Short mmCIF file of C-alpha atoms in Angstrom, two decimals:
data_model
loop_
_atom_site.label_atom_id
_atom_site.label_comp_id
_atom_site.label_asym_id
_atom_site.label_seq_id
_atom_site.Cartn_x
_atom_site.Cartn_y
_atom_site.Cartn_z
CA UNK A 307 -6.03 -36.49 8.04
CA UNK A 308 -8.18 -39.07 7.45
CA UNK A 309 -7.34 -41.28 3.94
CA UNK A 310 -10.24 -40.48 1.87
CA UNK A 311 -10.22 -36.70 3.05
CA UNK A 312 -6.55 -36.73 1.68
CA UNK A 313 -7.02 -38.06 -1.12
CA UNK A 314 -10.04 -35.66 -1.83
CA UNK A 315 -7.10 -33.07 -1.30
CA UNK A 316 -4.70 -34.52 -3.63
CA UNK A 317 -8.14 -34.79 -6.27
CA UNK A 318 -8.89 -31.34 -5.68
CA UNK A 319 -5.45 -29.50 -6.11
CA UNK A 320 -4.23 -31.55 -8.81
CA UNK A 321 -7.76 -30.24 -11.46
CA UNK A 322 -7.27 -27.04 -9.76
CA UNK A 323 -3.21 -27.21 -11.33
CA UNK A 324 -4.17 -29.23 -14.65
CA UNK A 325 -6.67 -27.26 -15.92
CA UNK A 326 -5.02 -23.93 -15.70
CA UNK A 327 -5.37 -22.29 -17.99
CA UNK A 328 -5.75 -18.92 -20.46
CA UNK A 329 -8.60 -16.95 -21.25
CA UNK A 330 -9.75 -18.59 -24.60
CA UNK A 331 -9.48 -14.61 -25.53
CA UNK A 332 -6.51 -14.36 -25.20
CA UNK A 333 -4.34 -12.21 -27.94
CA UNK A 334 -7.83 -10.25 -27.42
CA UNK A 335 -7.24 -9.38 -24.21
CA UNK A 336 -3.27 -9.49 -24.45
CA UNK A 337 -3.58 -6.67 -27.78
CA UNK A 338 -6.47 -4.57 -24.89
CA UNK A 339 -3.15 -4.58 -22.19
CA UNK A 340 -0.29 -3.40 -24.43
CA UNK A 341 -2.30 -0.34 -25.79
CA UNK A 342 -2.42 0.97 -21.71
CA UNK A 343 1.14 -0.27 -21.39
CA UNK A 344 0.65 -3.10 -19.59
CA UNK A 345 3.68 -5.94 -21.20
CA UNK A 346 1.95 -9.10 -21.16
CA UNK A 347 1.77 -12.55 -23.03
CA UNK A 348 0.86 -15.80 -22.41
CA UNK A 349 1.98 -19.38 -21.90
CA UNK A 350 -0.46 -22.53 -21.33
CA UNK A 351 -0.90 -21.37 -18.10
CA UNK A 352 -2.00 -17.90 -18.12
CA UNK A 353 -1.15 -14.26 -18.92
CA UNK A 354 0.78 -12.55 -17.39
CA UNK A 355 1.01 -8.40 -17.40
CA UNK A 356 3.93 -7.07 -15.95
CA UNK A 357 3.41 -2.34 -16.35
CA UNK A 358 5.90 0.28 -14.99
CA UNK A 359 2.71 2.05 -12.75
CA UNK A 360 -0.06 -0.29 -12.03
CA UNK A 361 -0.63 -3.57 -10.97
CA UNK A 362 1.22 -6.60 -12.05
CA UNK A 363 -1.66 -8.86 -13.63
CA UNK A 364 -1.74 -12.63 -13.94
CA UNK A 365 -5.20 -13.86 -15.39
CA UNK A 366 -5.99 -17.52 -15.92
CA UNK A 367 -9.31 -18.62 -17.37
CA UNK A 368 -11.24 -19.50 -14.07
CA UNK A 369 -15.05 -20.66 -13.45
CA UNK A 370 -16.70 -19.23 -16.92
CA UNK A 371 -14.48 -15.66 -16.04
CA UNK A 372 -11.24 -15.21 -16.03
CA UNK A 373 -9.45 -15.10 -12.36
CA UNK A 374 -6.82 -11.64 -12.41
CA UNK A 375 -4.63 -12.12 -9.51
CA UNK A 376 -1.62 -9.33 -8.41
CA UNK A 377 0.93 -11.01 -5.37
CA UNK A 378 3.39 -9.27 -2.61
CA UNK A 379 5.59 -11.09 -1.10
CA UNK A 380 5.43 -11.41 2.66
CA UNK A 381 8.08 -10.26 4.56
CA UNK A 382 9.45 -13.03 7.43
CA UNK A 383 8.43 -10.20 10.31
CA UNK A 384 4.66 -11.01 8.01
CA UNK A 385 5.15 -14.44 8.36
CA UNK A 386 5.78 -14.65 11.94
CA UNK A 387 2.91 -12.21 12.71
CA UNK A 388 0.17 -14.01 10.35
CA UNK A 389 -2.63 -12.74 12.61
CA UNK A 390 -1.54 -9.44 12.20
CA UNK A 391 -1.43 -8.80 9.44
CA UNK A 392 -4.54 -11.20 8.48
CA UNK A 393 -6.30 -7.15 10.51
CA UNK A 394 -4.70 -5.10 8.23
CA UNK A 395 -5.54 -7.51 5.70
CA UNK A 396 -9.55 -7.32 6.89
CA UNK A 397 -9.84 -3.83 6.72
CA UNK A 398 -8.13 -3.64 2.84
CA UNK A 399 -11.18 -5.97 2.42
CA UNK A 400 -13.97 -4.15 3.90
CA UNK A 401 -12.35 -0.75 1.34
CA UNK A 402 -11.76 -3.09 -1.67
CA UNK A 403 -13.69 -1.96 -4.46
CA UNK A 404 -13.61 -4.77 -7.28
CA UNK A 405 -11.12 -7.16 -4.76
CA UNK A 406 -9.95 -9.08 -1.81
CA UNK A 407 -7.12 -9.32 -0.70
CA UNK A 408 -5.29 -12.21 1.30
CA UNK A 409 -2.26 -14.16 2.58
CA UNK A 410 -0.85 -17.10 0.07
CA UNK A 411 0.55 -20.09 1.96
CA UNK A 412 4.33 -18.98 1.10
CA UNK A 413 3.27 -15.95 2.80
CA UNK A 414 2.95 -13.73 -0.06
CA UNK A 415 0.20 -11.30 -0.18
CA UNK A 416 -2.16 -11.91 -3.01
CA UNK A 417 -5.16 -8.90 -4.61
CA UNK A 418 -8.09 -11.60 -6.55
CA UNK A 419 -10.85 -10.45 -8.83
CA UNK A 420 -13.34 -12.11 -11.16
CA UNK A 421 -14.47 -11.09 -14.39
CA UNK A 422 -17.17 -13.19 -14.83
CA UNK A 423 -17.99 -14.26 -18.26
CA UNK A 424 -16.04 -13.97 -21.88
CA UNK A 425 -14.04 -10.88 -22.96
CA UNK A 426 -15.73 -8.28 -23.91
CA UNK A 427 -13.49 -5.05 -24.43
CA UNK A 428 -16.17 -2.13 -22.86
CA UNK A 429 -17.00 -4.83 -19.39
CA UNK A 430 -13.37 -5.93 -19.37
CA UNK A 431 -11.69 -1.76 -19.55
CA UNK A 432 -14.51 -1.66 -16.62
CA UNK A 433 -13.12 -4.56 -14.74
CA UNK A 434 -10.42 -2.80 -15.09
CA UNK A 435 -10.69 0.23 -14.37
CA UNK A 436 -11.87 -1.15 -11.07
CA UNK A 437 -9.64 -3.73 -9.57
CA UNK A 438 -6.87 -0.17 -10.71
CA UNK A 439 -8.92 1.02 -7.17
CA UNK A 440 -7.19 -0.97 -5.09
CA UNK A 441 -3.61 1.43 -5.73
CA UNK A 442 -5.01 3.92 -3.23
CA UNK A 443 -6.52 1.45 -1.55
CA UNK A 444 -2.98 -0.13 -0.63
CA UNK A 445 -2.18 3.05 -0.44
CA UNK A 446 -4.38 3.84 2.15
CA UNK A 447 -2.80 0.82 4.10
CA UNK A 448 0.54 1.19 3.30
CA UNK A 449 2.19 3.07 6.56
CA UNK A 450 0.26 -0.65 8.21
CA UNK A 451 0.89 -2.85 5.70
CA UNK A 452 5.42 -2.45 5.27
CA UNK A 453 6.23 -4.65 8.09
CA UNK A 454 3.80 -7.04 6.85
CA UNK A 455 5.75 -6.98 2.60
CA UNK A 456 9.22 -7.53 1.52
#
């Protein structure tokens, strides 16, 4: 790789990691998530929220809003057959209501959704309702996904 490109890539990565912060309204968001049955906590980088029936969430400040992410560990088969897996994720993306699906560099399946602007209780509830629709999307593709997930 050209030295300038390598330097720019390193700077971009460093700024992304250095700027990972929880949303400004973190305490209000945690209260909201706990009301919905999540076990939520916050550190200096993000809010982590676990739920017995819903997708687990990581939330962080991102481009003037909140980036919500869920991860599913990838299997060895998935890591060896990324092109085939990408086809399944393309089908998920085609039916997605409020998220995008992709394979991370380490071979995990990532589901991301973006909430624009600052936290507002009613708008955030609508956002979470839309994000929850991805559970049905995943369920409809469960048979195709099984070989690719741990």
